[in-house]
Short mmCIF file of C-alpha atoms and ligand atoms in Angstrom, two decimals:
data_model
loop_
_atom_site.label_atom_id
_atom_site.label_comp_id
_atom_site.label_asym_id
_atom_site.label_seq_id
_atom_site.Cartn_x
_atom_site.Cartn_y
_atom_site.Cartn_z
CA MET G 9 0.00 0.13 0.03
CA THR G 10 1.28 3.44 -0.70
CA GLU G 11 1.65 5.71 2.42
CA ALA G 12 -0.52 8.29 3.98
CA ARG G 13 2.53 10.82 3.38
CA GLU G 14 2.29 9.80 -0.90
CA ARG G 15 -1.24 9.50 -1.03
CA ALA G 16 -1.63 12.96 0.74
CA VAL G 17 0.78 14.53 -1.47
CA ALA G 18 -0.84 13.02 -4.78
CA ALA G 19 -4.02 14.25 -3.98
CA PHE G 20 -2.94 17.47 -3.41
CA ARG G 21 -1.72 17.92 -6.82
CA GLU G 22 -5.07 16.36 -7.78
CA LEU G 23 -7.05 18.04 -6.06
CA ARG G 24 -5.24 21.71 -5.76
CA GLY G 25 -3.95 21.44 -8.90
CA GLY G 26 -0.25 22.09 -7.63
CA PRO G 27 2.31 21.13 -5.31
CA PRO G 28 1.63 21.11 -1.85
CA ASP G 29 4.39 23.91 0.01
CA GLY G 30 4.99 20.69 2.57
CA VAL G 31 3.68 17.61 3.81
CA ALA G 32 3.09 16.72 8.18
CA VAL G 33 3.61 13.72 9.09
CA ALA G 34 2.57 12.64 12.55
CA PRO G 35 2.89 8.56 13.60
CA GLY G 36 0.23 6.34 14.81
CA ARG G 37 1.08 5.19 18.96
CA VAL G 38 0.82 1.80 20.55
CA ASN G 39 1.29 1.61 24.01
CA LEU G 40 2.95 -1.75 25.41
CA ILE G 41 2.19 -0.62 28.64
CA GLY G 42 1.02 1.64 31.89
CA GLU G 43 -2.89 1.71 30.67
CA HIS G 44 -5.00 3.90 32.23
CA VAL G 45 -2.59 5.69 34.45
CA ASP G 46 -1.60 8.46 32.23
CA TYR G 47 -4.90 10.36 33.66
CA GLU G 48 -3.35 9.87 37.36
CA ASP G 49 0.24 10.80 36.68
CA GLY G 50 1.42 7.87 36.22
CA PHE G 51 4.20 5.63 34.19
CA VAL G 52 3.65 4.76 30.26
CA LEU G 53 5.87 3.18 27.53
CA PRO G 54 3.87 3.76 23.53
CA VAL G 55 5.99 3.85 20.78
CA ALA G 56 5.57 5.59 17.85
CA ILE G 57 4.45 3.66 14.74
CA ASP G 58 5.38 3.35 11.21
CA ARG G 59 1.43 4.05 10.22
CA SER G 60 0.77 7.73 9.90
CA LEU G 61 -1.40 10.60 9.15
CA ALA G 62 -0.07 12.59 6.96
CA ILE G 63 -1.57 15.96 5.83
CA ALA G 64 -0.11 17.63 2.99
CA PHE G 65 -0.37 21.55 2.58
CA ARG G 66 -0.01 25.49 1.22
CA ARG G 67 -0.37 28.09 2.84
CA ARG G 68 -2.99 30.48 1.60
CA SER G 69 -3.48 34.06 1.43
CA ASP G 70 -7.01 34.79 2.71
CA ARG G 71 -8.23 33.35 6.61
CA SER G 72 -9.88 30.44 5.75
CA VAL G 73 -8.43 26.52 6.14
CA VAL G 74 -9.86 24.47 3.60
CA VAL G 75 -9.91 20.98 4.27
CA ALA G 76 -10.49 17.19 2.58
CA SER G 77 -10.04 13.31 3.72
CA LEU G 78 -8.90 11.07 1.67
CA GLU G 79 -10.93 8.91 4.73
CA ARG G 80 -14.23 11.54 4.95
CA ASP G 81 -15.20 14.69 3.24
CA GLU G 82 -14.13 17.74 2.86
CA THR G 83 -14.70 20.72 5.04
CA SER G 84 -13.56 24.13 5.56
CA PHE G 85 -13.78 27.01 8.32
CA ASP G 86 -13.29 31.39 9.14
CA LEU G 87 -10.37 31.53 11.03
CA ASP G 88 -12.24 34.42 12.44
CA ARG G 89 -15.74 32.41 12.95
CA LEU G 90 -14.97 29.09 13.94
CA GLU G 91 -18.31 26.92 14.53
CA ARG G 92 -18.84 24.27 16.21
CA ARG G 93 -20.18 20.79 14.10
CA PRO G 94 -20.41 18.55 16.83
CA GLY G 95 -19.24 15.03 15.92
CA HIS G 96 -17.31 15.80 12.65
CA TRP G 97 -14.11 14.79 12.05
CA ALA G 98 -12.20 18.32 11.40
CA GLU G 99 -12.94 19.47 15.12
CA LEU G 100 -9.68 18.74 16.18
CA VAL G 101 -8.44 21.01 12.94
CA LYS G 102 -10.21 23.68 14.23
CA GLY G 103 -9.31 23.18 18.11
CA VAL G 104 -5.91 23.63 17.23
CA ALA G 105 -5.81 26.65 15.02
CA SER G 106 -4.00 29.68 16.42
CA GLY G 107 -5.50 32.32 13.79
CA ARG G 108 -2.29 33.51 12.25
CA ALA G 109 -2.50 32.01 8.74
CA GLY G 110 -4.94 29.99 7.08
CA TRP G 111 -4.13 26.77 4.32
CA ASP G 112 -5.33 24.07 2.02
CA GLY G 113 -5.14 21.02 3.49
CA VAL G 114 -5.64 16.74 2.41
CA VAL G 115 -5.16 14.67 4.49
CA ALA G 116 -4.76 10.69 4.31
CA SER G 117 -4.42 8.18 7.37
CA ASP G 118 -2.95 4.62 7.77
CA VAL G 119 -4.20 4.79 11.07
CA SER G 120 -7.24 3.09 11.64
CA ILE G 121 -10.25 5.41 13.29
CA GLY G 122 -10.94 4.72 16.76
CA ALA G 123 -8.85 1.13 16.73
CA GLY G 124 -6.62 2.46 20.23
CA LEU G 125 -3.94 3.93 17.90
CA SER G 126 -4.82 7.37 18.18
CA SER G 127 -5.65 8.29 15.17
CA SER G 128 -7.17 11.26 16.36
CA ALA G 129 -4.60 12.67 18.56
CA ALA G 130 -2.33 12.25 15.43
CA LEU G 131 -4.70 14.68 13.23
CA ALA G 132 -4.44 17.12 15.55
CA VAL G 133 -0.65 16.92 16.04
CA ALA G 134 -0.52 17.10 12.47
CA ALA G 135 -2.70 20.43 12.20
CA LEU G 136 -0.82 21.68 14.69
CA LEU G 137 2.31 21.26 12.50
CA VAL G 138 0.75 22.92 9.71
CA ASP G 139 -0.22 25.91 11.79
CA ALA G 140 2.85 25.92 12.83
CA ALA G 141 4.24 26.12 9.48
CA VAL G 142 2.33 28.44 7.44
CA SER G 143 2.49 30.71 10.12
CA GLY G 144 6.42 30.64 10.65
CA ARG G 145 6.18 29.76 14.24
CA PRO G 146 8.74 27.39 15.92
CA TRP G 147 7.84 23.96 16.68
CA GLU G 148 8.12 22.72 20.08
CA PRO G 149 6.73 19.75 20.83
CA LEU G 150 5.43 19.82 24.50
CA GLU G 151 3.52 22.82 23.88
CA ALA G 152 2.24 21.43 20.59
CA ALA G 153 1.14 17.78 22.86
CA ARG G 154 -0.27 20.32 25.49
CA ALA G 155 -2.46 21.86 23.16
CA ALA G 156 -3.63 19.03 21.23
CA ARG G 157 -4.92 17.38 24.63
CA ARG G 158 -6.97 20.89 25.04
CA ALA G 159 -7.81 20.90 21.91
CA GLU G 160 -9.48 17.35 22.48
CA ALA G 161 -10.97 17.79 25.63
CA GLU G 162 -12.46 21.06 23.90
CA TRP G 163 -14.04 20.71 21.11
CA THR G 164 -14.32 17.10 21.40
CA GLY G 165 -15.18 16.57 24.28
CA VAL G 166 -12.80 13.52 25.57
CA GLY G 167 -10.53 14.25 28.60
CA CYS G 168 -7.76 12.18 27.29
CA GLY G 169 -4.29 12.39 29.32
CA ILE G 170 -1.84 13.51 27.52
CA MET G 171 -0.16 10.31 26.59
CA ASP G 172 -1.00 10.14 22.79
CA PRO G 173 -0.09 13.32 21.66
CA LEU G 174 3.23 12.80 23.88
CA ALA G 175 3.70 9.96 22.18
CA ILE G 176 3.08 11.58 18.73
CA VAL G 177 5.37 14.20 18.97
CA SER G 178 8.27 12.62 20.64
CA GLY G 179 8.52 9.48 18.80
CA ARG G 180 12.64 7.93 18.34
CA GLU G 181 13.12 5.23 15.27
CA GLY G 182 13.85 1.79 17.58
CA CYS G 183 12.44 3.26 20.60
CA ALA G 184 9.64 3.31 22.73
CA LEU G 185 9.51 6.52 25.22
CA LEU G 186 9.13 6.39 28.99
CA VAL G 187 6.74 9.18 30.29
CA ASP G 188 6.84 10.17 33.35
CA CYS G 189 2.72 11.48 33.46
CA ARG G 190 3.71 13.84 36.54
CA SER G 191 6.74 15.71 34.93
CA LEU G 192 6.27 14.82 31.49
CA GLU G 193 9.72 13.93 31.71
CA VAL G 194 9.78 11.66 28.10
CA ARG G 195 12.91 9.15 28.16
CA PRO G 196 13.24 6.93 24.98
CA VAL G 197 14.33 3.04 26.12
CA PRO G 198 15.11 0.88 22.89
CA LEU G 199 12.60 -2.54 22.28
CA PRO G 200 13.64 -5.57 24.54
CA ASP G 201 16.75 -7.13 22.28
CA GLY G 202 15.63 -9.95 20.18
CA ALA G 203 11.99 -8.53 20.35
CA VAL G 204 9.19 -6.66 17.94
CA VAL G 205 6.19 -5.19 18.69
CA VAL G 206 3.09 -6.80 16.87
CA VAL G 207 -0.50 -4.90 16.93
CA LEU G 208 -3.51 -6.99 16.79
CA ASP G 209 -6.83 -5.31 15.26
CA THR G 210 -9.83 -7.04 16.66
CA GLY G 211 -11.90 -5.39 13.58
CA THR G 212 -14.49 -4.22 16.86
CA ARG G 213 -14.39 -0.33 17.53
CA ARG G 214 -14.79 1.02 21.28
CA GLU G 215 -18.50 1.68 21.72
CA LEU G 216 -19.97 4.07 24.37
CA ALA G 217 -15.86 4.26 25.52
CA ALA G 218 -15.69 7.82 25.98
CA SER G 219 -18.84 7.67 29.03
CA ALA G 220 -16.78 4.48 30.30
CA TYR G 221 -14.02 6.28 30.19
CA GLU G 222 -14.99 8.99 32.15
CA ALA G 223 -16.46 6.78 34.49
CA ARG G 224 -12.77 5.05 35.37
CA ARG G 225 -11.56 8.57 35.75
CA ASP G 226 -13.74 9.41 38.11
CA GLU G 227 -13.85 5.98 40.18
CA CYS G 228 -9.55 7.12 39.90
CA ARG G 229 -10.26 10.88 41.21
CA ALA G 230 -12.40 9.20 44.31
CA ALA G 231 -9.74 6.62 45.32
CA ALA G 232 -6.92 8.94 45.04
CA GLU G 233 -9.01 11.42 47.82
CA ALA G 234 -10.12 8.51 49.82
CA LEU G 235 -6.57 6.96 50.20
CA GLY G 236 -5.03 11.11 50.77
CA VAL G 237 -3.25 11.36 48.21
CA ALA G 238 -2.69 14.02 45.22
CA ALA G 239 -2.51 11.72 42.37
CA LEU G 240 -2.75 7.43 42.57
CA ARG G 241 0.79 7.43 41.39
CA ASP G 242 1.43 8.46 45.03
CA ALA G 243 -0.26 5.62 46.01
CA SER G 244 1.50 1.88 46.82
CA LEU G 245 -0.28 -1.55 47.29
CA GLU G 246 0.69 -0.92 51.03
CA LEU G 247 -1.41 2.66 51.51
CA LEU G 248 -4.48 0.35 49.61
CA ALA G 249 -4.21 -2.08 52.22
CA ALA G 250 -3.80 0.41 54.95
CA ARG G 251 -6.57 3.03 54.16
CA GLY G 252 -8.90 1.25 51.44
CA ALA G 253 -10.87 -0.92 53.25
CA GLY G 254 -13.88 2.11 53.08
CA LEU G 255 -13.78 2.57 49.41
CA ALA G 256 -16.26 0.45 47.28
CA PRO G 257 -15.52 -3.03 45.96
CA ALA G 258 -14.79 -2.16 42.24
CA THR G 259 -13.29 1.51 43.16
CA PHE G 260 -10.70 -0.70 45.27
CA ARG G 261 -9.76 -2.51 42.21
CA ARG G 262 -9.82 0.28 39.70
CA ALA G 263 -6.68 1.49 42.48
CA ARG G 264 -5.04 -1.48 42.33
CA HIS G 265 -4.87 -1.84 39.01
CA VAL G 266 -3.68 2.09 38.42
CA VAL G 267 -0.82 1.14 41.25
CA SER G 268 0.34 -2.04 40.24
CA GLU G 269 0.38 -1.23 36.69
CA ASN G 270 2.88 1.57 37.58
CA ALA G 271 4.70 -1.02 39.10
CA ARG G 272 5.06 -3.03 36.39
CA THR G 273 5.74 0.06 33.56
CA LEU G 274 8.58 0.64 35.67
CA GLU G 275 9.73 -2.34 35.86
CA ALA G 276 9.44 -3.15 32.69
CA VAL G 277 11.93 -0.69 31.05
CA ARG G 278 14.60 -3.10 32.75
CA ALA G 279 13.70 -6.25 31.64
CA GLY G 280 14.43 -8.54 29.19
CA ALA G 281 12.02 -9.64 26.69
CA PRO G 282 10.67 -12.87 28.35
CA ALA G 283 10.11 -11.14 31.64
CA PHE G 284 8.55 -7.66 29.75
CA GLY G 285 6.25 -9.99 28.24
CA ARG G 286 5.01 -11.90 31.26
CA LEU G 287 4.69 -7.70 32.70
CA LEU G 288 2.04 -7.51 29.58
CA ASP G 289 -0.02 -10.91 30.08
CA ALA G 290 0.04 -9.18 33.50
CA SER G 291 -1.00 -5.93 32.75
CA HIS G 292 -4.07 -7.49 30.95
CA ALA G 293 -5.20 -9.30 33.36
CA SER G 294 -5.31 -6.64 35.12
CA LEU G 295 -6.64 -4.44 32.87
CA ARG G 296 -9.57 -7.08 32.32
CA ASP G 297 -10.26 -7.91 36.10
CA ASP G 298 -9.45 -4.80 38.43
CA PHE G 299 -10.15 -2.18 35.64
CA GLU G 300 -12.54 -4.10 33.34
CA VAL G 301 -11.99 -2.19 29.98
CA SER G 302 -11.58 -5.64 27.66
CA SER G 303 -13.95 -6.48 25.86
CA PRO G 304 -14.44 -10.93 24.73
CA ALA G 305 -12.63 -9.99 21.55
CA LEU G 306 -9.54 -8.58 22.86
CA ASP G 307 -9.40 -11.62 25.38
CA ARG G 308 -9.78 -13.87 22.42
CA ILE G 309 -7.12 -12.40 20.06
CA VAL G 310 -4.59 -12.20 23.02
CA GLN G 311 -5.36 -15.46 24.26
CA LEU G 312 -4.38 -16.80 20.44
CA ALA G 313 -1.76 -14.74 20.92
CA ARG G 314 0.04 -16.34 23.53
CA ARG G 315 -0.54 -19.90 22.46
CA ARG G 316 1.95 -19.45 20.22
CA PRO G 317 5.70 -20.08 20.88
CA GLU G 318 7.45 -17.40 19.82
CA CYS G 319 4.98 -14.74 21.57
CA PHE G 320 6.54 -13.55 24.61
CA GLY G 321 3.45 -11.84 26.29
CA ALA G 322 -0.06 -10.04 24.70
CA ARG G 323 -2.37 -7.39 26.17
CA MET G 324 -4.93 -5.03 25.25
CA THR G 325 -3.78 -1.54 24.45
CA GLY G 326 -5.44 1.89 24.42
CA ALA G 327 -8.83 2.88 26.34
CA GLY G 328 -10.03 -0.58 25.86
CA PHE G 329 -13.05 -1.51 24.81
CA GLY G 330 -12.40 -2.98 21.18
CA GLY G 331 -9.80 -2.09 18.95
CA CYS G 332 -6.25 -3.28 19.43
CA ALA G 333 -4.29 -5.64 21.13
CA VAL G 334 -0.12 -5.65 21.08
CA ALA G 335 2.04 -8.40 21.55
CA LEU G 336 5.89 -8.61 21.80
CA VAL G 337 7.25 -11.33 19.56
CA ARG G 338 10.23 -12.96 19.21
CA ALA G 339 12.06 -11.21 16.09
CA GLY G 340 12.26 -12.97 12.68
CA GLU G 341 9.25 -14.23 13.24
CA ALA G 342 6.71 -11.51 13.11
CA GLU G 343 5.21 -12.29 9.70
CA GLY G 344 4.40 -15.39 10.16
CA PHE G 345 2.74 -14.64 13.93
CA ALA G 346 0.32 -12.17 12.65
CA GLU G 347 -1.05 -14.08 9.71
CA ALA G 348 -1.24 -17.12 12.28
CA VAL G 349 -3.00 -15.11 14.77
CA ALA G 350 -5.17 -13.14 12.04
CA GLY G 351 -6.42 -16.04 10.66
CA ALA G 352 -7.14 -18.25 13.92
CA TYR G 353 -8.92 -15.20 15.24
CA SER G 354 -10.92 -14.71 12.04
CA ARG G 355 -11.72 -18.27 11.88
CA ALA G 356 -12.67 -18.47 15.54
CA THR G 357 -14.97 -15.17 15.75
CA GLY G 358 -15.98 -14.51 12.80
CA LEU G 359 -14.55 -10.82 12.33
CA PRO G 360 -12.14 -9.32 10.05
CA GLY G 361 -9.27 -9.53 12.72
CA ALA G 362 -5.70 -7.93 11.34
CA ALA G 363 -1.72 -8.10 12.66
CA TYR G 364 1.19 -6.28 11.35
CA PRO G 365 4.48 -6.13 12.68
CA CYS G 366 5.55 -2.22 14.00
CA ARG G 367 9.03 -0.52 14.07
CA ALA G 368 8.87 2.14 16.18
CA SER G 369 9.47 4.82 14.31
CA ALA G 370 10.04 9.01 14.77
CA GLY G 371 7.87 11.32 16.01
CA ALA G 372 5.75 14.23 14.41
CA ARG G 373 7.83 16.36 11.87
CA VAL G 374 6.93 18.37 8.24
CA GLU G 375 9.10 17.37 5.14
CA ALA G 376 9.74 19.18 2.58
CA LEU G 377 8.84 16.93 -1.15
C1 LIG J 401 -7.10 6.90 25.89
C2 LIG J 401 -6.38 8.33 26.30
C3 LIG J 401 -5.20 8.22 26.92
C4 LIG J 401 -4.82 7.09 27.68
C5 LIG J 401 -5.45 5.77 27.12
C6 LIG J 401 -5.44 4.82 28.27
O1 LIG J 401 -5.95 6.21 24.68
O2 LIG J 401 -6.35 9.07 25.16
O3 LIG J 401 -4.67 9.56 27.44
O4 LIG J 401 -5.19 7.32 29.33
O5 LIG J 401 -6.62 5.69 27.34
O6 LIG J 401 -3.86 4.47 29.12
#
């Protein structure tokens, strides 16, 4: 398949009758471990992947933004009169606009929508890159990650954590990124020797995820308050045992997930592939049983992945309730693994599963043509 970047540039030439000034490329991300902890100031370990969203763009002399998507429709807006259109894909493009300069753009994406690979954060970050380029502003990755998160909350009503945009702006070839979601420090960490990352797509998309996501966040807030800590990042299993007796049973389990997941993430950074794989397995169990954000399809694909001898471990990734899982697999065997798991999953469920190895890739950037 032609990459998003090439498709966006080719479509731009065709639609706009000339070359773009440049193309903004923002990778998707897959989180290896550290799930549902970013909004409690925890530690996460995502990788930027070699599937990305691209916007080919050209500065306009007026104050309009005209943006077409190869996957969705074309839309335009006036920078001086931003009107809301709830549910429309380009709300994030409006949400990140600084209002300094207008542009024409064409969007193409290799990141599946709603699959837990951060397609929406990739769109917000790519639009921020375009906005910075056409208005001649320097690129400040951390500022951009914050702005993307703000736009998502204000323009789509989803109160996400900082992990997704921060992973997208910080990607590094061959590395995962250990993010301290309190200090926002990002440390590139090489992937375990002899292992590659494989994304397993269940073909199901999360429904009602936004309300469940909010509910989990609220439970975590309530737990932190009851435990007397600023965020669950500051709690330990000992503290939970000592002070958690008054918590509702579900709230107790949510807190136990966050506390144990933070410990697993920090352990994973030091682990070789086999130990890393066991941590992935434990993370999945905790997300399924304590945090209750997995789904039958996710449980199934994870189970099928683990049956393969070349698999070190696997778990659901992202917000959950559908979408993708991630597996750590012996290098050199990832293609065969992906094919076998996707086939077994489709036969078992009748759903169109897919699986593909991913390379850890560079972060969001503008490329000249
Ligand atoms: C979504 C959010 C992230 C994070 C994950 C769960 O992807 O956007 O901020 O909370 O869910 O780890």
